[in-house]
Amino acid sequence: MIIVVGIGADGMAGLSAVSRDELARATVVYGAPRQLALLDGTVTGERREWPSPMLPALPTLFDDISGDVHVVASGDPLCHGVGATLIRLFGAHRVRVLPHVSSVTLACARMGWTVPDTEVISVVTAPPHTAVRRGGRAVVLSRDASTPTDLARLLTESGRGDSEFTVLEQLGGPGERRHDSTASGWLAGAPSGIDDLNVIAVTYRPDARRAHALPDDEFGHDGQITKQSIRAVTLAALGPRPGELLWDVGSGSGSIAIEWCRSAPGCTAVAFERDEQRRNRIRENVEAFGVRVELRGAAPECFDGACDPAAIFIGGGVTRPGMLDACFGRLAAGGRLVVNAVTVESEAVVAQWYSQKGGELRRYQHYQGGPVGGFTAWRPALPVTQWSVVKA
């Protein structure tokens, strides 16, 4: 059995009797240096630091130990902690978790926030831009002392410098400190000596949240963008589900990849775009929306090494020799493929594949009202032929 004991910044004094008894009987205790240093003399078992890198070593790490293995982890080990990783690897029947109060709960208590109404964002391993939001509030779990400044810079540069910004250090411990500011204020004069063990409570200003099918001018683009109305039906055809990965092929501005990532918890994307200027623009859009999108070059040349997707969208390049073959080949059974075509040549390719693979074939035509003299007339946009299919 693997027993995971949560411990706070207050160390052994804050542990329950059950947790203290478990650690007292341990023969081997794994943990990070910070958590191991919190243990006192009542813990007589061998103390082992996690190897680096940790994840590849975990499956066989405990093979030399007979009997139970004990692990100390920060706060609640199931709140963005090692407890969830151990359960995923070894199964719930082999892992017992004794949680401490999480830093999220402590932060919400200090701020007077309700936990269910607060987003939790970890940038311990993720890039800081994934904590950028366009409204709402969040507790951001920092990687180290530099995270508050990194996030304050990103918020300020994206026009959210007025966001309320509170850094909480050593929550629950004798060295607990609180610093209230705005993102721009923090960037202008952050206090020195911030502890690596910190979280950031952010209320994002201005609050400009909007769910799906964002206006086109929300994205930086050069005209190469799936327009708002077509983007809405495209996302409906792709059918994002929590935790899924999308390949956005011929990404242009990255609008489909970004909307996909915003649509459900844990959704991520890989954007393939051959034009370097457009890749830079995609990167700017990704950082502005705080989503997780990996950028790659031209498709299908840059498919190697990318994780297999749950769904693929092709917005450009469908006429390239081997493109559809390469995309279809990377989908597992049940994977979804959606192609938008606007030229006669791309429609011909789509029609041929539709005749072979089946699926759904649709054509969309939309019109925009505009002035003609003193009157209003309809101006047609290019019709879009859409093919969607689920791989058998």
mmCIF file of C-alpha atoms in Angstrom:
data_model
loop_
_atom_site.group_PDB
_atom_site.id
_atom_site.type_symbol
_atom_site.label_atom_id
_atom_site.label_comp_id
_atom_site.label_asym_id
_atom_site.label_seq_id
_atom_site.Cartn_x
_atom_site.Cartn_y
_atom_site.Cartn_z
ATOM 1 C CA MET A 1 0.000 0.000 0.000
ATOM 2 C CA ILE A 2 1.120 3.563 -0.766
ATOM 3 C CA ILE A 3 0.027 5.994 1.948
ATOM 4 C CA VAL A 4 0.091 9.644 0.886
ATOM 5 C CA VAL A 5 0.081 12.130 3.762
ATOM 6 C CA GLY A 6 -0.721 15.761 3.089
ATOM 7 C CA ILE A 7 1.279 18.266 5.118
ATOM 8 C CA GLY A 8 0.972 22.039 5.341
ATOM 9 C CA ALA A 9 3.389 24.874 5.895
ATOM 10 C CA ASP A 10 2.759 24.463 9.627
ATOM 11 C CA GLY A 11 4.506 21.074 9.488
ATOM 12 C CA MET A 12 3.897 18.289 11.983
ATOM 13 C CA ALA A 13 1.923 20.576 14.304
ATOM 14 C CA GLY A 14 -0.892 20.792 11.811
ATOM 15 C CA LEU A 15 -1.240 17.054 11.187
ATOM 16 C CA SER A 16 -4.057 14.949 12.559
ATOM 17 C CA ALA A 17 -3.264 12.118 14.966
ATOM 18 C CA VAL A 18 -3.932 9.596 12.191
ATOM 19 C CA SER A 19 -1.415 11.270 9.879
ATOM 20 C CA ARG A 20 1.223 11.528 12.613
ATOM 21 C CA ASP A 21 0.769 7.845 13.507
ATOM 22 C CA GLU A 22 1.171 6.812 9.871
ATOM 23 C CA LEU A 23 4.421 8.735 9.506
ATOM 24 C CA ALA A 24 5.723 7.401 12.842
ATOM 25 C CA ARG A 25 5.414 3.807 11.594
ATOM 26 C CA ALA A 26 6.862 4.491 8.138
ATOM 27 C CA THR A 27 10.015 2.667 7.067
ATOM 28 C CA VAL A 28 10.516 4.712 3.876
ATOM 29 C CA VAL A 29 9.128 8.208 3.228
ATOM 30 C CA TYR A 30 9.266 9.828 -0.216
ATOM 31 C CA GLY A 31 8.739 13.515 -0.843
ATOM 32 C CA ALA A 32 10.122 16.785 -2.122
ATOM 33 C CA PRO A 33 12.929 18.368 -0.079
ATOM 34 C CA ARG A 34 10.565 21.047 1.259
ATOM 35 C CA GLN A 35 8.052 18.516 2.612
ATOM 36 C CA LEU A 36 10.692 16.131 3.975
ATOM 37 C CA ALA A 37 12.267 19.029 5.884
ATOM 38 C CA LEU A 38 8.989 19.562 7.737
ATOM 39 C CA LEU A 39 9.169 16.132 9.387
ATOM 40 C CA ASP A 40 10.410 15.948 12.975
ATOM 41 C CA GLY A 41 12.217 13.287 14.993
ATOM 42 C CA THR A 42 9.121 11.154 15.481
ATOM 43 C CA VAL A 43 9.497 10.125 11.833
ATOM 44 C CA THR A 44 12.347 7.632 11.935
ATOM 45 C CA GLY A 45 11.952 6.001 8.525
ATOM 46 C CA GLU A 46 14.394 6.559 5.683
ATOM 47 C CA ARG A 47 13.713 9.811 3.854
ATOM 48 C CA ARG A 48 14.064 9.709 0.082
ATOM 49 C CA GLU A 49 13.730 12.663 -2.280
ATOM 50 C CA TRP A 50 11.830 12.213 -5.509
ATOM 51 C CA PRO A 51 14.105 11.420 -8.454
ATOM 52 C CA SER A 52 14.342 13.895 -11.299
ATOM 53 C CA PRO A 53 12.611 13.454 -13.649
ATOM 54 C CA MET A 54 10.011 11.869 -11.391
ATOM 55 C CA LEU A 55 7.243 10.599 -13.674
ATOM 56 C CA PRO A 56 9.312 8.129 -15.753
ATOM 57 C CA ALA A 57 10.735 6.605 -12.553
ATOM 58 C CA LEU A 58 7.451 6.174 -10.668
ATOM 59 C CA PRO A 59 6.220 2.836 -12.105
ATOM 60 C CA THR A 60 9.197 0.917 -10.661
ATOM 61 C CA LEU A 61 10.342 3.323 -7.930
ATOM 62 C CA PHE A 62 8.965 1.298 -5.023
ATOM 63 C CA ASP A 63 9.973 -2.164 -6.232
ATOM 64 C CA ASP A 64 12.803 -2.508 -3.677
ATOM 65 C CA ILE A 65 10.517 -1.817 -0.714
ATOM 66 C CA SER A 66 8.707 -4.573 1.146
ATOM 67 C CA GLY A 67 5.611 -3.420 2.981
ATOM 68 C CA ASP A 68 3.973 -0.022 2.872
ATOM 69 C CA VAL A 69 5.484 3.059 1.232
ATOM 70 C CA HIS A 70 4.762 6.503 2.687
ATOM 71 C CA VAL A 71 4.712 9.759 0.749
ATOM 72 C CA VAL A 72 4.476 13.325 2.047
ATOM 73 C CA ALA A 73 2.885 15.888 -0.243
ATOM 74 C CA SER A 74 1.889 19.516 0.028
ATOM 75 C CA GLY A 75 -1.642 20.184 1.285
ATOM 76 C CA ASP A 76 -4.298 18.047 -0.354
ATOM 77 C CA PRO A 77 -2.436 15.488 -2.520
ATOM 78 C CA LEU A 78 -5.515 15.132 -4.759
ATOM 79 C CA CYS A 79 -5.683 18.858 -5.569
ATOM 80 C CA HIS A 80 -3.148 19.142 -8.398
ATOM 81 C CA GLY A 81 -0.839 16.921 -6.351
ATOM 82 C CA VAL A 82 1.062 13.656 -6.524
ATOM 83 C CA GLY A 83 -1.839 11.685 -5.070
ATOM 84 C CA ALA A 84 -3.751 11.792 -8.343
ATOM 85 C CA THR A 85 -0.659 10.660 -10.261
ATOM 86 C CA LEU A 86 -0.079 7.689 -7.949
ATOM 87 C CA ILE A 87 -3.726 6.606 -8.195
ATOM 88 C CA ARG A 88 -3.576 6.810 -11.977
ATOM 89 C CA LEU A 89 -0.428 4.656 -12.071
ATOM 90 C CA PHE A 90 -1.142 2.111 -9.322
ATOM 91 C CA GLY A 91 -4.918 2.170 -8.941
ATOM 92 C CA ALA A 92 -7.108 3.467 -6.134
ATOM 93 C CA HIS A 93 -7.005 0.120 -4.345
ATOM 94 C CA ARG A 94 -3.238 0.528 -3.753
ATOM 95 C CA VAL A 95 -3.188 4.171 -2.689
ATOM 96 C CA ARG A 96 -4.548 5.651 0.540
ATOM 97 C CA VAL A 97 -4.650 9.437 0.849
ATOM 98 C CA LEU A 98 -4.707 11.366 4.134
ATOM 99 C CA PRO A 99 -5.323 14.946 2.974
ATOM 100 C CA HIS A 100 -4.398 18.175 4.685
ATOM 101 C CA VAL A 101 -6.239 21.440 4.035
ATOM 102 C CA SER A 102 -5.373 22.461 0.477
ATOM 103 C CA SER A 103 -3.744 25.767 -0.404
ATOM 104 C CA VAL A 104 -6.818 26.460 -2.554
ATOM 105 C CA THR A 105 -9.150 26.182 0.444
ATOM 106 C CA LEU A 106 -6.820 28.313 2.574
ATOM 107 C CA ALA A 107 -6.547 30.958 -0.154
ATOM 108 C CA CYS A 108 -10.322 31.111 -0.573
ATOM 109 C CA ALA A 109 -10.701 31.429 3.195
ATOM 110 C CA ARG A 110 -8.274 34.359 3.263
ATOM 111 C CA MET A 111 -10.041 36.050 0.344
ATOM 112 C CA GLY A 112 -13.593 35.338 1.493
ATOM 113 C CA TRP A 113 -14.324 33.404 -1.700
ATOM 114 C CA THR A 114 -16.448 30.294 -2.087
ATOM 115 C CA VAL A 115 -14.436 27.385 -3.476
ATOM 116 C CA PRO A 116 -17.027 26.185 -6.059
ATOM 117 C CA ASP A 117 -17.111 29.674 -7.618
ATOM 118 C CA THR A 118 -13.327 29.904 -7.932
ATOM 119 C CA GLU A 119 -11.298 28.446 -10.778
ATOM 120 C CA VAL A 120 -8.128 26.595 -9.824
ATOM 121 C CA ILE A 121 -5.209 26.939 -12.242
ATOM 122 C CA SER A 122 -1.857 25.237 -11.798
ATOM 123 C CA VAL A 123 1.204 26.646 -13.532
ATOM 124 C CA VAL A 124 3.556 24.352 -11.612
ATOM 125 C CA THR A 125 4.328 22.581 -14.889
ATOM 126 C CA ALA A 126 2.235 24.607 -17.356
ATOM 127 C CA PRO A 127 3.397 27.898 -18.943
ATOM 128 C CA PRO A 128 2.301 31.064 -17.103
ATOM 129 C CA HIS A 129 0.093 32.291 -19.974
ATOM 130 C CA THR A 130 -2.370 29.471 -19.223
ATOM 131 C CA ALA A 131 -3.442 31.480 -16.151
ATOM 132 C CA VAL A 132 -4.604 34.425 -18.279
ATOM 133 C CA ARG A 133 -8.397 34.851 -18.256
ATOM 134 C CA ARG A 134 -10.864 37.439 -19.557
ATOM 135 C CA GLY A 135 -12.901 37.625 -16.378
ATOM 136 C CA GLY A 136 -13.872 35.731 -13.251
ATOM 137 C CA ARG A 137 -11.564 34.823 -10.420
ATOM 138 C CA ALA A 138 -8.994 32.111 -9.841
ATOM 139 C CA VAL A 139 -6.460 30.743 -7.411
ATOM 140 C CA VAL A 140 -3.237 30.206 -9.340
ATOM 141 C CA LEU A 141 -0.795 27.631 -7.969
ATOM 142 C CA SER A 142 2.691 29.027 -8.576
ATOM 143 C CA ARG A 143 5.763 27.161 -9.739
ATOM 144 C CA ASP A 144 8.167 29.358 -7.768
ATOM 145 C CA ALA A 145 8.844 32.905 -6.592
ATOM 146 C CA SER A 146 9.002 34.228 -10.163
ATOM 147 C CA THR A 147 5.459 33.187 -11.087
ATOM 148 C CA PRO A 148 3.629 36.244 -9.670
ATOM 149 C CA THR A 149 5.755 38.638 -11.701
ATOM 150 C CA ASP A 150 5.464 36.508 -14.839
ATOM 151 C CA LEU A 151 1.678 36.449 -14.550
ATOM 152 C CA ALA A 152 1.438 40.143 -13.671
ATOM 153 C CA ARG A 153 3.417 40.958 -16.808
ATOM 154 C CA LEU A 154 1.185 38.845 -19.032
ATOM 155 C CA LEU A 155 -1.976 40.374 -17.580
ATOM 156 C CA THR A 156 -0.653 43.899 -17.930
ATOM 157 C CA GLU A 157 0.520 43.348 -21.499
ATOM 158 C CA SER A 158 -2.890 41.930 -22.452
ATOM 159 C CA GLY A 159 -4.768 44.972 -21.119
ATOM 160 C CA ARG A 160 -5.693 43.411 -17.772
ATOM 161 C CA GLY A 161 -3.380 45.376 -15.540
ATOM 162 C CA ASP A 162 -6.323 46.445 -13.353
ATOM 163 C CA SER A 163 -6.877 42.838 -12.271
ATOM 164 C CA GLU A 164 -6.975 42.476 -8.475
ATOM 165 C CA PHE A 165 -3.819 40.562 -7.590
ATOM 166 C CA THR A 166 -3.102 39.019 -4.182
ATOM 167 C CA VAL A 167 -0.021 36.915 -3.482
ATOM 168 C CA LEU A 168 -0.289 34.579 -0.484
ATOM 169 C CA GLU A 169 2.922 33.023 0.864
ATOM 170 C CA GLN A 170 3.405 30.058 3.200
ATOM 171 C CA LEU A 171 -0.335 29.630 3.711
ATOM 172 C CA GLY A 172 -1.178 28.131 7.109
ATOM 173 C CA GLY A 173 2.377 28.372 8.383
ATOM 174 C CA PRO A 174 4.109 30.714 10.822
ATOM 175 C CA GLY A 175 5.653 32.626 7.907
ATOM 176 C CA GLU A 176 2.355 33.361 6.151
ATOM 177 C CA ARG A 177 2.291 36.719 4.360
ATOM 178 C CA ARG A 178 -0.217 38.504 2.142
ATOM 179 C CA HIS A 179 0.441 41.133 -0.532
ATOM 180 C CA ASP A 180 -2.509 42.952 -2.161
ATOM 181 C CA SER A 181 -2.027 44.837 -5.393
ATOM 182 C CA THR A 182 -3.135 45.030 -8.985
ATOM 183 C CA ALA A 183 -1.318 43.207 -11.760
ATOM 184 C CA SER A 184 0.215 46.438 -13.052
ATOM 185 C CA GLY A 185 1.031 47.573 -9.525
ATOM 186 C CA TRP A 186 2.813 44.300 -8.811
ATOM 187 C CA LEU A 187 4.795 44.631 -12.013
ATOM 188 C CA ALA A 188 5.813 48.185 -11.122
ATOM 189 C CA GLY A 189 6.974 47.379 -7.608
ATOM 190 C CA ALA A 190 6.828 43.785 -6.412
ATOM 191 C CA PRO A 191 8.093 43.242 -2.852
ATOM 192 C CA SER A 192 11.365 41.420 -2.466
ATOM 193 C CA GLY A 193 11.917 38.013 -0.936
ATOM 194 C CA ILE A 194 8.790 36.281 -2.199
ATOM 195 C CA ASP A 195 8.770 32.651 -1.058
ATOM 196 C CA ASP A 196 8.689 29.849 -3.614
ATOM 197 C CA LEU A 197 5.650 28.462 -1.772
ATOM 198 C CA ASN A 198 2.988 30.927 -2.905
ATOM 199 C CA VAL A 199 -0.380 31.090 -4.606
ATOM 200 C CA ILE A 200 -1.978 34.009 -6.420
ATOM 201 C CA ALA A 201 -5.613 35.020 -6.006
ATOM 202 C CA VAL A 202 -6.718 36.935 -9.096
ATOM 203 C CA THR A 203 -9.936 38.739 -9.958
ATOM 204 C CA TYR A 204 -9.584 39.420 -13.665
ATOM 205 C CA ARG A 205 -10.408 42.946 -14.880
ATOM 206 C CA PRO A 206 -12.050 43.932 -17.121
ATOM 207 C CA ASP A 207 -14.596 41.119 -17.086
ATOM 208 C CA ALA A 208 -15.150 40.473 -20.785
ATOM 209 C CA ARG A 209 -16.088 36.810 -20.640
ATOM 210 C CA ARG A 210 -17.960 35.246 -23.533
ATOM 211 C CA ALA A 211 -18.552 31.560 -24.084
ATOM 212 C CA HIS A 212 -18.270 30.450 -27.709
ATOM 213 C CA ALA A 213 -18.121 31.655 -31.308
ATOM 214 C CA LEU A 214 -16.263 34.830 -30.455
ATOM 215 C CA PRO A 215 -16.365 37.829 -32.812
ATOM 216 C CA ASP A 216 -13.657 37.750 -35.454
ATOM 217 C CA ASP A 217 -12.041 40.929 -34.154
ATOM 218 C CA GLU A 218 -11.258 39.162 -30.853
ATOM 219 C CA PHE A 219 -8.461 37.405 -32.752
ATOM 220 C CA GLY A 220 -5.434 38.880 -34.432
ATOM 221 C CA HIS A 221 -5.585 37.759 -38.066
ATOM 222 C CA ASP A 222 -4.702 38.698 -41.635
ATOM 223 C CA GLY A 223 -8.050 37.617 -43.081
ATOM 224 C CA GLN A 224 -7.127 33.936 -42.890
ATOM 225 C CA ILE A 225 -9.656 33.029 -40.211
ATOM 226 C CA THR A 226 -12.666 30.753 -39.951
ATOM 227 C CA LYS A 227 -15.412 33.351 -39.656
ATOM 228 C CA GLN A 228 -17.604 33.499 -36.562
ATOM 229 C CA SER A 229 -20.741 31.865 -37.980
ATOM 230 C CA ILE A 230 -18.788 29.076 -39.708
ATOM 231 C CA ARG A 231 -16.648 28.630 -36.609
ATOM 232 C CA ALA A 232 -19.796 27.936 -34.595
ATOM 233 C CA VAL A 233 -20.990 25.124 -36.878
ATOM 234 C CA THR A 234 -17.441 23.785 -37.163
ATOM 235 C CA LEU A 235 -17.094 23.451 -33.381
ATOM 236 C CA ALA A 236 -20.502 21.776 -33.310
ATOM 237 C CA ALA A 237 -19.287 19.241 -35.873
ATOM 238 C CA LEU A 238 -16.020 18.631 -34.016
ATOM 239 C CA GLY A 239 -17.901 17.989 -30.756
ATOM 240 C CA PRO A 240 -15.160 18.722 -28.181
ATOM 241 C CA ARG A 241 -15.210 16.648 -25.001
ATOM 242 C CA PRO A 242 -13.321 17.329 -21.755
ATOM 243 C CA GLY A 243 -9.623 16.494 -21.904
ATOM 244 C CA GLU A 244 -9.458 15.877 -25.659
ATOM 245 C CA LEU A 245 -6.721 16.923 -28.087
ATOM 246 C CA LEU A 246 -7.442 18.603 -31.441
ATOM 247 C CA TRP A 247 -5.193 18.989 -34.444
ATOM 248 C CA ASP A 248 -5.952 22.275 -36.231
ATOM 249 C CA VAL A 249 -4.396 21.844 -39.675
ATOM 250 C CA GLY A 250 -3.822 24.989 -41.713
ATOM 251 C CA SER A 251 -4.545 26.945 -38.572
ATOM 252 C CA GLY A 252 -4.350 30.487 -39.969
ATOM 253 C CA SER A 253 -5.134 32.598 -36.893
ATOM 254 C CA GLY A 254 -5.618 29.652 -34.527
ATOM 255 C CA SER A 255 -9.278 30.550 -33.929
ATOM 256 C CA ILE A 256 -10.569 26.961 -34.139
ATOM 257 C CA ALA A 257 -7.803 25.640 -31.852
ATOM 258 C CA ILE A 258 -8.448 28.418 -29.321
ATOM 259 C CA GLU A 259 -12.237 27.977 -29.331
ATOM 260 C CA TRP A 260 -11.746 24.213 -28.937
ATOM 261 C CA CYS A 261 -9.530 24.716 -25.865
ATOM 262 C CA ARG A 262 -12.065 27.095 -24.309
ATOM 263 C CA SER A 263 -14.992 24.758 -24.917
ATOM 264 C CA ALA A 264 -14.432 22.090 -22.236
ATOM 265 C CA PRO A 265 -12.101 21.494 -19.255
ATOM 266 C CA GLY A 266 -8.700 20.084 -20.142
ATOM 267 C CA CYS A 267 -9.055 20.507 -23.916
ATOM 268 C CA THR A 268 -5.769 21.160 -25.726
ATOM 269 C CA ALA A 269 -4.733 21.559 -29.352
ATOM 270 C CA VAL A 270 -1.852 21.376 -31.800
ATOM 271 C CA ALA A 271 -1.881 24.060 -34.492
ATOM 272 C CA PHE A 272 -0.124 23.286 -37.778
ATOM 273 C CA GLU A 273 0.698 26.360 -39.872
ATOM 274 C CA ARG A 274 3.409 26.656 -42.501
ATOM 275 C CA ASP A 275 3.585 30.482 -42.575
ATOM 276 C CA GLU A 276 5.924 31.882 -39.927
ATOM 277 C CA GLN A 277 4.098 35.222 -39.578
ATOM 278 C CA ARG A 278 0.839 33.404 -38.994
ATOM 279 C CA ARG A 279 2.495 31.127 -36.441
ATOM 280 C CA ASN A 280 3.643 34.210 -34.548
ATOM 281 C CA ARG A 281 0.121 35.599 -34.701
ATOM 282 C CA ILE A 282 -1.304 32.302 -33.438
ATOM 283 C CA ARG A 283 1.166 32.429 -30.548
ATOM 284 C CA GLU A 284 -0.037 35.926 -29.611
ATOM 285 C CA ASN A 285 -3.679 34.811 -29.746
ATOM 286 C CA VAL A 286 -2.943 31.732 -27.665
ATOM 287 C CA GLU A 287 -1.240 33.771 -24.957
ATOM 288 C CA ALA A 288 -4.041 36.356 -24.960
ATOM 289 C CA PHE A 289 -6.664 33.666 -24.353
ATOM 290 C CA GLY A 290 -4.628 31.615 -21.850
ATOM 291 C CA VAL A 291 -5.071 28.289 -23.646
ATOM 292 C CA ARG A 292 -2.753 25.331 -24.226
ATOM 293 C CA VAL A 293 -1.921 25.098 -27.923
ATOM 294 C CA GLU A 294 1.282 23.588 -29.255
ATOM 295 C CA LEU A 295 2.574 25.306 -32.405
ATOM 296 C CA ARG A 296 4.075 23.323 -35.272
ATOM 297 C CA GLY A 297 5.039 23.993 -38.873
ATOM 298 C CA ALA A 298 3.565 22.709 -42.120
ATOM 299 C CA ALA A 299 1.327 19.653 -42.311
ATOM 300 C CA PRO A 300 1.709 16.781 -42.857
ATOM 301 C CA GLU A 301 5.500 17.125 -42.594
ATOM 302 C CA CYS A 302 5.346 18.152 -38.913
ATOM 303 C CA PHE A 303 2.992 15.377 -37.766
ATOM 304 C CA ASP A 304 5.857 13.227 -36.473
ATOM 305 C CA GLY A 305 6.190 13.380 -32.704
ATOM 306 C CA ALA A 306 2.795 14.984 -32.095
ATOM 307 C CA CYS A 307 0.408 13.126 -29.792
ATOM 308 C CA ASP A 308 -2.442 11.412 -31.607
ATOM 309 C CA PRO A 309 -5.599 13.548 -31.578
ATOM 310 C CA ALA A 310 -9.213 12.808 -30.741
ATOM 311 C CA ALA A 311 -10.296 15.098 -33.578
ATOM 312 C CA ILE A 312 -8.752 16.843 -36.578
ATOM 313 C CA PHE A 313 -9.925 20.002 -38.321
ATOM 314 C CA ILE A 314 -8.538 20.874 -41.751
ATOM 315 C CA GLY A 315 -9.113 24.499 -42.599
ATOM 316 C CA GLY A 316 -6.441 24.786 -45.261
ATOM 317 C CA GLY A 317 -4.219 22.607 -47.389
ATOM 318 C CA VAL A 318 -6.680 19.784 -48.045
ATOM 319 C CA THR A 319 -5.573 19.633 -51.693
ATOM 320 C CA ARG A 320 -1.959 18.927 -50.739
ATOM 321 C CA PRO A 321 -1.004 15.409 -51.894
ATOM 322 C CA GLY A 322 -1.285 12.935 -49.026
ATOM 323 C CA MET A 323 -2.847 15.417 -46.582
ATOM 324 C CA LEU A 324 -6.132 13.603 -45.984
ATOM 325 C CA ASP A 325 -4.408 10.211 -45.961
ATOM 326 C CA ALA A 326 -1.964 11.424 -43.296
ATOM 327 C CA CYS A 327 -4.711 12.970 -41.163
ATOM 328 C CA PHE A 328 -7.050 10.004 -41.408
ATOM 329 C CA GLY A 329 -4.195 7.642 -40.587
ATOM 330 C CA ARG A 330 -3.459 9.402 -37.280
ATOM 331 C CA LEU A 331 -7.041 9.100 -36.020
ATOM 332 C CA ALA A 332 -7.977 6.155 -33.825
ATOM 333 C CA ALA A 333 -11.314 4.406 -34.244
ATOM 334 C CA GLY A 334 -14.006 6.840 -33.131
ATOM 335 C CA GLY A 335 -11.874 9.884 -33.967
ATOM 336 C CA ARG A 336 -13.550 12.796 -35.728
ATOM 337 C CA LEU A 337 -12.417 14.586 -38.882
ATOM 338 C CA VAL A 338 -13.931 17.859 -40.113
ATOM 339 C CA VAL A 339 -12.877 19.590 -43.328
ATOM 340 C CA ASN A 340 -14.005 23.028 -44.532
ATOM 341 C CA ALA A 341 -13.597 23.634 -48.265
ATOM 342 C CA VAL A 342 -14.157 26.882 -50.187
ATOM 343 C CA THR A 343 -12.590 26.215 -53.608
ATOM 344 C CA VAL A 344 -13.744 23.971 -56.440
ATOM 345 C CA GLU A 345 -10.527 21.960 -56.136
ATOM 346 C CA SER A 346 -10.860 21.374 -52.404
ATOM 347 C CA GLU A 347 -14.544 20.504 -52.841
ATOM 348 C CA ALA A 348 -13.564 17.866 -55.405
ATOM 349 C CA VAL A 349 -11.173 16.238 -52.898
ATOM 350 C CA VAL A 350 -13.799 16.313 -50.171
ATOM 351 C CA ALA A 351 -16.461 14.839 -52.463
ATOM 352 C CA GLN A 352 -14.176 11.940 -53.395
ATOM 353 C CA TRP A 353 -13.449 11.110 -49.752
ATOM 354 C CA TYR A 354 -17.108 11.444 -48.849
ATOM 355 C CA SER A 355 -18.004 8.890 -51.504
ATOM 356 C CA GLN A 356 -15.451 6.465 -49.978
ATOM 357 C CA LYS A 357 -15.850 7.069 -46.230
ATOM 358 C CA GLY A 358 -19.356 8.425 -45.819
ATOM 359 C CA GLY A 359 -20.061 10.861 -43.012
ATOM 360 C CA GLU A 360 -21.969 14.125 -43.294
ATOM 361 C CA LEU A 361 -21.678 16.583 -46.175
ATOM 362 C CA ARG A 362 -23.090 20.065 -45.677
ATOM 363 C CA ARG A 363 -22.884 23.392 -47.460
ATOM 364 C CA TYR A 364 -23.206 26.707 -45.672
ATOM 365 C CA GLN A 365 -23.984 30.043 -47.281
ATOM 366 C CA HIS A 366 -24.430 33.136 -45.167
ATOM 367 C CA TYR A 367 -25.123 36.763 -45.995
ATOM 368 C CA GLN A 368 -24.257 39.993 -44.257
ATOM 369 C CA GLY A 369 -26.539 43.016 -44.448
ATOM 370 C CA GLY A 370 -24.841 46.188 -45.653
ATOM 371 C CA PRO A 371 -25.653 49.635 -47.023
ATOM 372 C CA VAL A 372 -26.402 50.235 -50.703
ATOM 373 C CA GLY A 373 -26.949 53.926 -51.015
ATOM 374 C CA GLY A 374 -29.669 54.749 -48.537
ATOM 375 C CA PHE A 375 -30.903 51.154 -48.425
ATOM 376 C CA THR A 376 -29.703 47.808 -47.080
ATOM 377 C CA ALA A 377 -28.798 44.804 -49.188
ATOM 378 C CA TRP A 378 -27.435 41.321 -48.606
ATOM 379 C CA ARG A 379 -23.774 40.667 -49.385
ATOM 380 C CA PRO A 380 -22.899 36.964 -49.722
ATOM 381 C CA ALA A 381 -19.821 35.428 -48.147
ATOM 382 C CA LEU A 382 -18.033 32.553 -49.848
ATOM 383 C CA PRO A 383 -19.996 29.328 -49.469
ATOM 384 C CA VAL A 384 -18.330 26.688 -47.309
ATOM 385 C CA THR A 385 -18.603 22.966 -47.960
ATOM 386 C CA GLN A 386 -18.083 20.958 -44.785
ATOM 387 C CA TRP A 387 -17.392 17.259 -44.552
ATOM 388 C CA SER A 388 -17.407 15.545 -41.170
ATOM 389 C CA VAL A 389 -16.811 11.882 -40.508
ATOM 390 C CA VAL A 390 -16.174 9.538 -37.581
ATOM 391 C CA LYS A 391 -13.498 6.951 -38.278
ATOM 392 C CA ALA A 392 -14.843 3.413 -38.087
#
